[in-house]
mmCIF file of C-alpha atoms in Angstrom:
data_model
loop_
_atom_site.group_PDB
_atom_site.id
_atom_site.type_symbol
_atom_site.label_atom_id
_atom_site.label_comp_id
_atom_site.label_asym_id
_atom_site.label_seq_id
_atom_site.Cartn_x
_atom_site.Cartn_y
_atom_site.Cartn_z
ATOM 1 C CA LEU A 11 -21.182 -2.832 -30.520
ATOM 2 C CA VAL A 12 -25.270 -3.241 -29.629
ATOM 3 C CA HIS A 13 -24.067 -7.187 -28.823
ATOM 4 C CA SER A 14 -20.949 -6.646 -27.142
ATOM 5 C CA SER A 15 -22.545 -3.820 -24.235
ATOM 6 C CA ASN A 16 -25.445 -5.882 -23.740
ATOM 7 C CA LEU A 17 -22.868 -8.771 -23.050
ATOM 8 C CA LEU A 18 -21.239 -6.749 -20.343
ATOM 9 C CA VAL A 19 -24.398 -5.883 -19.064
ATOM 10 C CA ARG A 20 -25.443 -9.529 -18.245
ATOM 11 C CA CYS A 21 -21.931 -9.945 -16.984
ATOM 12 C CA PHE A 22 -22.502 -7.957 -14.068
ATOM 13 C CA GLU A 23 -26.526 -9.574 -13.468
ATOM 14 C CA PRO A 24 -26.862 -11.614 -9.951
ATOM 15 C CA GLY A 25 -26.108 -15.752 -11.246
ATOM 16 C CA THR A 26 -23.573 -14.369 -14.009
ATOM 17 C CA LYS A 27 -20.476 -14.140 -11.208
ATOM 18 C CA LYS A 28 -18.636 -16.997 -13.715
ATOM 19 C CA ILE A 29 -18.980 -15.368 -16.234
ATOM 20 C CA ALA A 30 -18.070 -11.722 -15.223
ATOM 21 C CA LYS A 31 -15.305 -13.251 -13.334
ATOM 22 C CA MET A 32 -13.565 -15.477 -16.616
ATOM 23 C CA ALA A 33 -13.720 -11.244 -17.585
ATOM 24 C CA GLY A 34 -10.708 -10.493 -14.979
ATOM 25 C CA LEU A 35 -10.558 -6.717 -14.804
ATOM 26 C CA LEU A 36 -14.410 -6.817 -16.015
ATOM 27 C CA TYR A 37 -15.671 -7.872 -12.655
ATOM 28 C CA ALA A 38 -16.039 -4.785 -10.286
ATOM 29 C CA PRO A 39 -14.495 -6.602 -7.347
ATOM 30 C CA THR A 40 -11.543 -7.778 -8.957
ATOM 31 C CA PHE A 41 -11.101 -4.407 -10.645
ATOM 32 C CA VAL A 42 -11.238 -2.369 -7.132
ATOM 33 C CA MET A 43 -8.948 -5.584 -5.806
ATOM 34 C CA VAL A 44 -6.737 -5.006 -8.312
ATOM 35 C CA LEU A 45 -5.870 -0.876 -8.112
ATOM 36 C CA SER A 46 -6.384 -1.187 -4.254
ATOM 37 C CA LYS A 47 -2.841 -3.344 -4.000
ATOM 38 C CA ALA A 48 -1.423 -1.480 -7.252
ATOM 39 C CA ALA A 49 -2.128 1.683 -4.976
ATOM 40 C CA ILE A 50 -1.083 0.378 -1.322
ATOM 41 C CA GLY A 51 2.468 -1.150 -3.115
ATOM 42 C CA LEU A 52 3.162 1.850 -5.012
ATOM 43 C CA TRP A 53 2.223 3.969 -2.060
ATOM 44 C CA VAL A 54 3.807 2.139 0.822
ATOM 45 C CA THR A 55 6.882 1.802 -1.184
ATOM 46 C CA SER A 56 7.071 5.592 -1.983
ATOM 47 C CA VAL A 57 7.159 6.378 1.260
ATOM 48 C CA TRP A 58 9.609 4.013 2.863
ATOM 49 C CA SER A 59 12.292 4.684 -0.450
ATOM 50 C CA TRP A 60 12.669 8.436 -2.271
ATOM 51 C CA ARG A 61 10.152 10.482 0.315
ATOM 52 C CA LEU A 62 12.185 8.971 3.293
ATOM 53 C CA ARG A 63 13.659 12.632 3.728
ATOM 54 C CA ILE A 64 11.127 14.526 2.298
ATOM 55 C CA GLU A 65 9.118 16.565 3.806
ATOM 56 C CA THR A 66 5.631 16.227 3.197
ATOM 57 C CA SER A 67 2.205 17.658 4.308
ATOM 58 C CA PHE A 68 1.308 14.059 5.551
ATOM 59 C CA ARG A 69 4.666 14.006 8.675
ATOM 60 C CA ALA A 70 3.786 14.866 11.905
ATOM 61 C CA GLU A 71 3.690 18.503 12.304
ATOM 62 C CA GLY A 72 7.470 19.382 12.283
ATOM 63 C CA ALA A 73 8.748 16.212 10.844
ATOM 64 C CA LYS A 74 11.245 16.925 7.852
ATOM 65 C CA ASN A 75 11.959 13.538 7.122
ATOM 66 C CA LEU A 76 10.595 9.974 8.178
ATOM 67 C CA VAL A 77 13.546 9.438 11.057
ATOM 68 C CA GLN A 78 11.935 12.794 13.102
ATOM 69 C CA GLU A 79 8.436 11.589 12.619
ATOM 70 C CA PHE A 80 8.885 8.739 14.382
ATOM 71 C CA GLN A 81 10.399 10.553 16.485
ATOM 72 C CA LYS A 82 7.619 13.087 16.837
ATOM 73 C CA TYR A 83 5.306 10.128 17.636
ATOM 74 C CA GLY A 84 7.653 9.063 20.720
ATOM 75 C CA PHE A 85 9.238 5.796 19.376
ATOM 76 C CA PRO A 86 12.487 4.319 19.586
ATOM 77 C CA MET A 87 14.678 3.858 15.908
ATOM 78 C CA TRP A 88 14.099 0.212 16.393
ATOM 79 C CA VAL A 89 10.514 0.433 15.904
ATOM 80 C CA MET A 90 10.843 2.965 12.790
ATOM 81 C CA GLN A 91 12.729 -0.159 11.261
ATOM 82 C CA LEU A 92 10.632 -3.083 12.291
ATOM 83 C CA VAL A 93 7.303 -0.973 10.979
ATOM 84 C CA GLY A 94 9.404 -0.043 7.493
ATOM 85 C CA ALA A 95 10.211 -4.148 7.168
ATOM 86 C CA VAL A 96 6.575 -5.399 8.566
ATOM 87 C CA LYS A 97 5.225 -2.037 5.969
ATOM 88 C CA GLY A 98 7.269 -3.107 3.169
ATOM 89 C CA SER A 99 6.497 -7.291 3.530
ATOM 90 C CA CYS A 100 3.119 -6.635 3.951
ATOM 91 C CA ALA A 101 2.885 -4.532 0.727
ATOM 92 C CA ALA A 102 4.980 -6.645 -1.346
ATOM 93 C CA MET A 103 3.198 -9.490 -0.138
ATOM 94 C CA LEU A 104 -0.157 -7.604 -2.101
ATOM 95 C CA VAL A 105 1.591 -6.776 -5.352
ATOM 96 C CA ILE A 106 2.792 -10.248 -5.058
ATOM 97 C CA SER A 107 -0.938 -11.632 -5.252
ATOM 98 C CA LEU A 108 -1.143 -9.654 -8.771
ATOM 99 C CA LEU A 109 1.312 -12.125 -10.225
ATOM 100 C CA TYR A 110 -0.131 -15.032 -8.325
ATOM 101 C CA PRO A 111 -2.957 -15.877 -6.678
ATOM 102 C CA VAL A 112 -2.170 -16.821 -3.332
ATOM 103 C CA PRO A 113 -4.724 -16.539 -0.573
ATOM 104 C CA PHE A 114 -2.762 -16.016 2.354
ATOM 105 C CA PHE A 115 -0.411 -13.172 0.538
ATOM 106 C CA THR A 116 -3.785 -11.306 0.075
ATOM 107 C CA LEU A 117 -5.298 -11.910 3.796
ATOM 108 C CA LEU A 118 -2.138 -10.826 5.651
ATOM 109 C CA GLY A 119 -1.349 -7.816 3.144
ATOM 110 C CA SER A 120 -4.514 -6.426 3.664
ATOM 111 C CA ALA A 121 -4.835 -7.077 7.485
ATOM 112 C CA GLY A 122 -1.271 -6.161 8.086
ATOM 113 C CA ILE A 123 -1.443 -3.010 6.384
ATOM 114 C CA LEU A 124 -5.072 -2.080 7.753
ATOM 115 C CA PHE A 125 -3.694 -2.809 11.401
ATOM 116 C CA LEU A 126 -0.505 -0.461 10.439
ATOM 117 C CA MET A 127 -2.404 2.211 9.152
ATOM 118 C CA CYS A 128 -5.044 2.027 11.883
ATOM 119 C CA VAL A 129 -2.053 2.642 14.425
ATOM 120 C CA ALA A 130 0.163 5.482 11.973
ATOM 121 C CA VAL A 131 -3.624 7.411 12.042
ATOM 122 C CA GLY A 132 -2.910 7.136 15.889
ATOM 123 C CA SER A 133 -0.158 8.185 16.137
ATOM 124 C CA HIS A 134 -1.134 11.443 14.397
ATOM 125 C CA VAL A 135 -4.209 11.620 16.670
ATOM 126 C CA LYS A 136 -1.590 10.968 19.808
ATOM 127 C CA VAL A 137 0.497 14.172 18.938
ATOM 128 C CA GLY A 138 -2.051 16.584 18.081
ATOM 129 C CA ASP A 139 -1.655 16.739 14.411
ATOM 130 C CA ALA A 140 -4.111 17.946 12.257
ATOM 131 C CA MET A 141 -6.859 15.597 10.338
ATOM 132 C CA GLU A 142 -5.406 16.290 7.388
ATOM 133 C CA ARG A 143 -2.140 14.540 8.275
ATOM 134 C CA SER A 144 -3.587 11.700 8.396
ATOM 135 C CA LEU A 145 -5.598 11.214 5.557
ATOM 136 C CA ALA A 146 -2.725 9.358 3.455
ATOM 137 C CA ALA A 147 -2.803 6.364 5.854
ATOM 138 C CA ALA A 148 -6.351 6.446 6.201
ATOM 139 C CA CYS A 149 -6.958 6.207 3.014
ATOM 140 C CA MET A 150 -4.603 3.202 2.809
ATOM 141 C CA ALA A 151 -6.168 1.922 5.574
ATOM 142 C CA THR A 152 -9.505 1.950 3.797
ATOM 143 C CA LEU A 153 -8.339 0.395 0.680
ATOM 144 C CA ALA A 154 -6.575 -2.082 2.911
ATOM 145 C CA LEU A 155 -9.850 -2.762 4.521
ATOM 146 C CA ILE A 156 -11.602 -3.250 0.937
ATOM 147 C CA ILE A 157 -9.138 -5.479 -0.076
ATOM 148 C CA LEU A 158 -10.153 -7.607 2.815
ATOM 149 C CA ALA A 159 -13.288 -7.285 2.499
ATOM 150 C CA ILE A 160 -13.531 -8.869 -0.586
ATOM 151 C CA ASP A 161 -11.387 -11.538 -0.381
ATOM 152 C CA ILE A 162 -13.452 -12.610 2.530
ATOM 153 C CA ILE A 163 -16.797 -11.884 0.526
ATOM 154 C CA ASP A 164 -15.763 -13.490 -2.653
ATOM 155 C CA PRO A 165 -12.200 -14.527 -2.672
ATOM 156 C CA GLN A 166 -12.527 -15.913 -6.637
ATOM 157 C CA ALA A 167 -12.612 -11.971 -7.100
ATOM 158 C CA ALA A 168 -8.614 -12.144 -6.514
ATOM 159 C CA ALA A 169 -7.864 -14.490 -9.679
ATOM 160 C CA VAL A 170 -5.625 -13.403 -12.080
ATOM 161 C CA ASP A 171 -5.137 -13.293 -15.938
ATOM 162 C CA LEU A 172 -2.739 -12.057 -18.326
ATOM 163 C CA VAL A 173 -3.301 -8.368 -17.868
ATOM 164 C CA ILE A 174 -3.728 -8.431 -14.293
ATOM 165 C CA ASN A 175 -0.264 -10.133 -14.053
ATOM 166 C CA SER A 176 0.990 -7.110 -16.141
ATOM 167 C CA ILE A 177 -0.177 -5.182 -13.758
ATOM 168 C CA GLY A 178 1.435 -6.562 -11.045
ATOM 169 C CA LEU A 179 4.677 -6.858 -13.301
ATOM 170 C CA LEU A 180 4.622 -3.088 -13.756
ATOM 171 C CA THR A 181 3.809 -2.306 -10.514
ATOM 172 C CA ALA A 182 6.586 -4.971 -9.018
ATOM 173 C CA LEU A 183 9.269 -3.267 -11.284
ATOM 174 C CA ALA A 184 8.336 0.311 -10.306
ATOM 175 C CA CYS A 185 8.339 -0.780 -6.791
ATOM 176 C CA ALA A 186 11.782 -2.378 -7.422
ATOM 177 C CA THR A 187 13.081 0.912 -9.036
ATOM 178 C CA MET A 188 12.175 3.224 -6.350
ATOM 179 C CA VAL A 189 13.765 0.802 -3.643
ATOM 180 C CA ILE A 190 17.208 0.625 -5.663
ATOM 181 C CA PHE A 191 17.464 3.967 -6.788
ATOM 182 C CA SER A 192 17.076 4.816 -2.744
ATOM 183 C CA TYR A 193 19.316 1.989 -1.618
ATOM 184 C CA GLN A 194 21.984 3.651 -3.993
ATOM 185 C CA LYS A 195 21.565 7.541 -3.114
ATOM 186 C CA GLY A 196 21.928 6.061 1.033
ATOM 187 C CA ASP A 197 18.490 6.455 2.382
ATOM 188 C CA TYR A 198 18.689 3.818 4.452
ATOM 189 C CA ASN A 199 21.132 4.574 6.553
ATOM 190 C CA LEU A 200 19.535 6.012 9.150
ATOM 191 C CA ASP A 201 22.683 7.963 10.358
ATOM 192 C CA ASN A 202 22.580 10.019 7.514
ATOM 193 C CA TYR A 203 19.264 11.918 8.845
ATOM 194 C CA GLU A 204 18.902 14.824 10.768
ATOM 195 C CA ARG A 205 16.918 14.304 14.062
ATOM 196 C CA LEU A 206 15.362 16.262 16.037
ATOM 197 C CA LEU A 207 17.320 17.226 19.143
ATOM 198 C CA GLU A 208 16.161 14.995 22.099
ATOM 199 C CA ALA A 209 14.645 16.695 25.043
#
C-alpha cells in the first residue's frame, strides 16, 4: 500500500507527466476534462430533452418552458431551433471525444458551448433576471473554458483509455435515452407548447 501511494505521488511530480498520463484518470487534467465533458453532455441534453417543458429556477423570469424562455429573450423560434441544434452538436462532440480522441471535437465542442453559454448569461442580464437564474449557464461556460484551457495547454490530457471510453459510452447512452424518450413524448413538436401572449 505504501509502495502504491509513493508511485501515485511520483506520478504527479514535475517531469513524470508521461507516467501519469499513462494512468488515464489518475492524471488530474484528464480527470477534470473527462468529468467536465460528461457533465456538459448530460446537462445540455437534459435541458433540450425532458426539461424542455419544465419550469425551472434557471429559466427566464416568468417562463414556464424553453419556448417561453426564448420568447422572453425576444428571439424567434428559428433561433431557438438553431441554438438547440448547435448546442446539442457541441455537447455531442464532447461526449464523442470521450470515446474517440478527436482533438477537433474537443476544441470545437468546448468553444461552441463557451460561446453559447456566454450568450445565455447575457440574455438573462438583458431581461433583468436575478443572477441565480444565470448560474447554470455560468457553470457550463466555466466547464467549457476549463476543457478549452486544458486542451490548449496540454492536448495529451484528452487521451482516452478503457475507463474513459466506458464513461463516454455510459454518458452517450444516457443522452441518447433522454432524447429518444423526449421524441416519443412529442417534446420536439413546438406547436404543442404553451406560449406567451404576443404583445
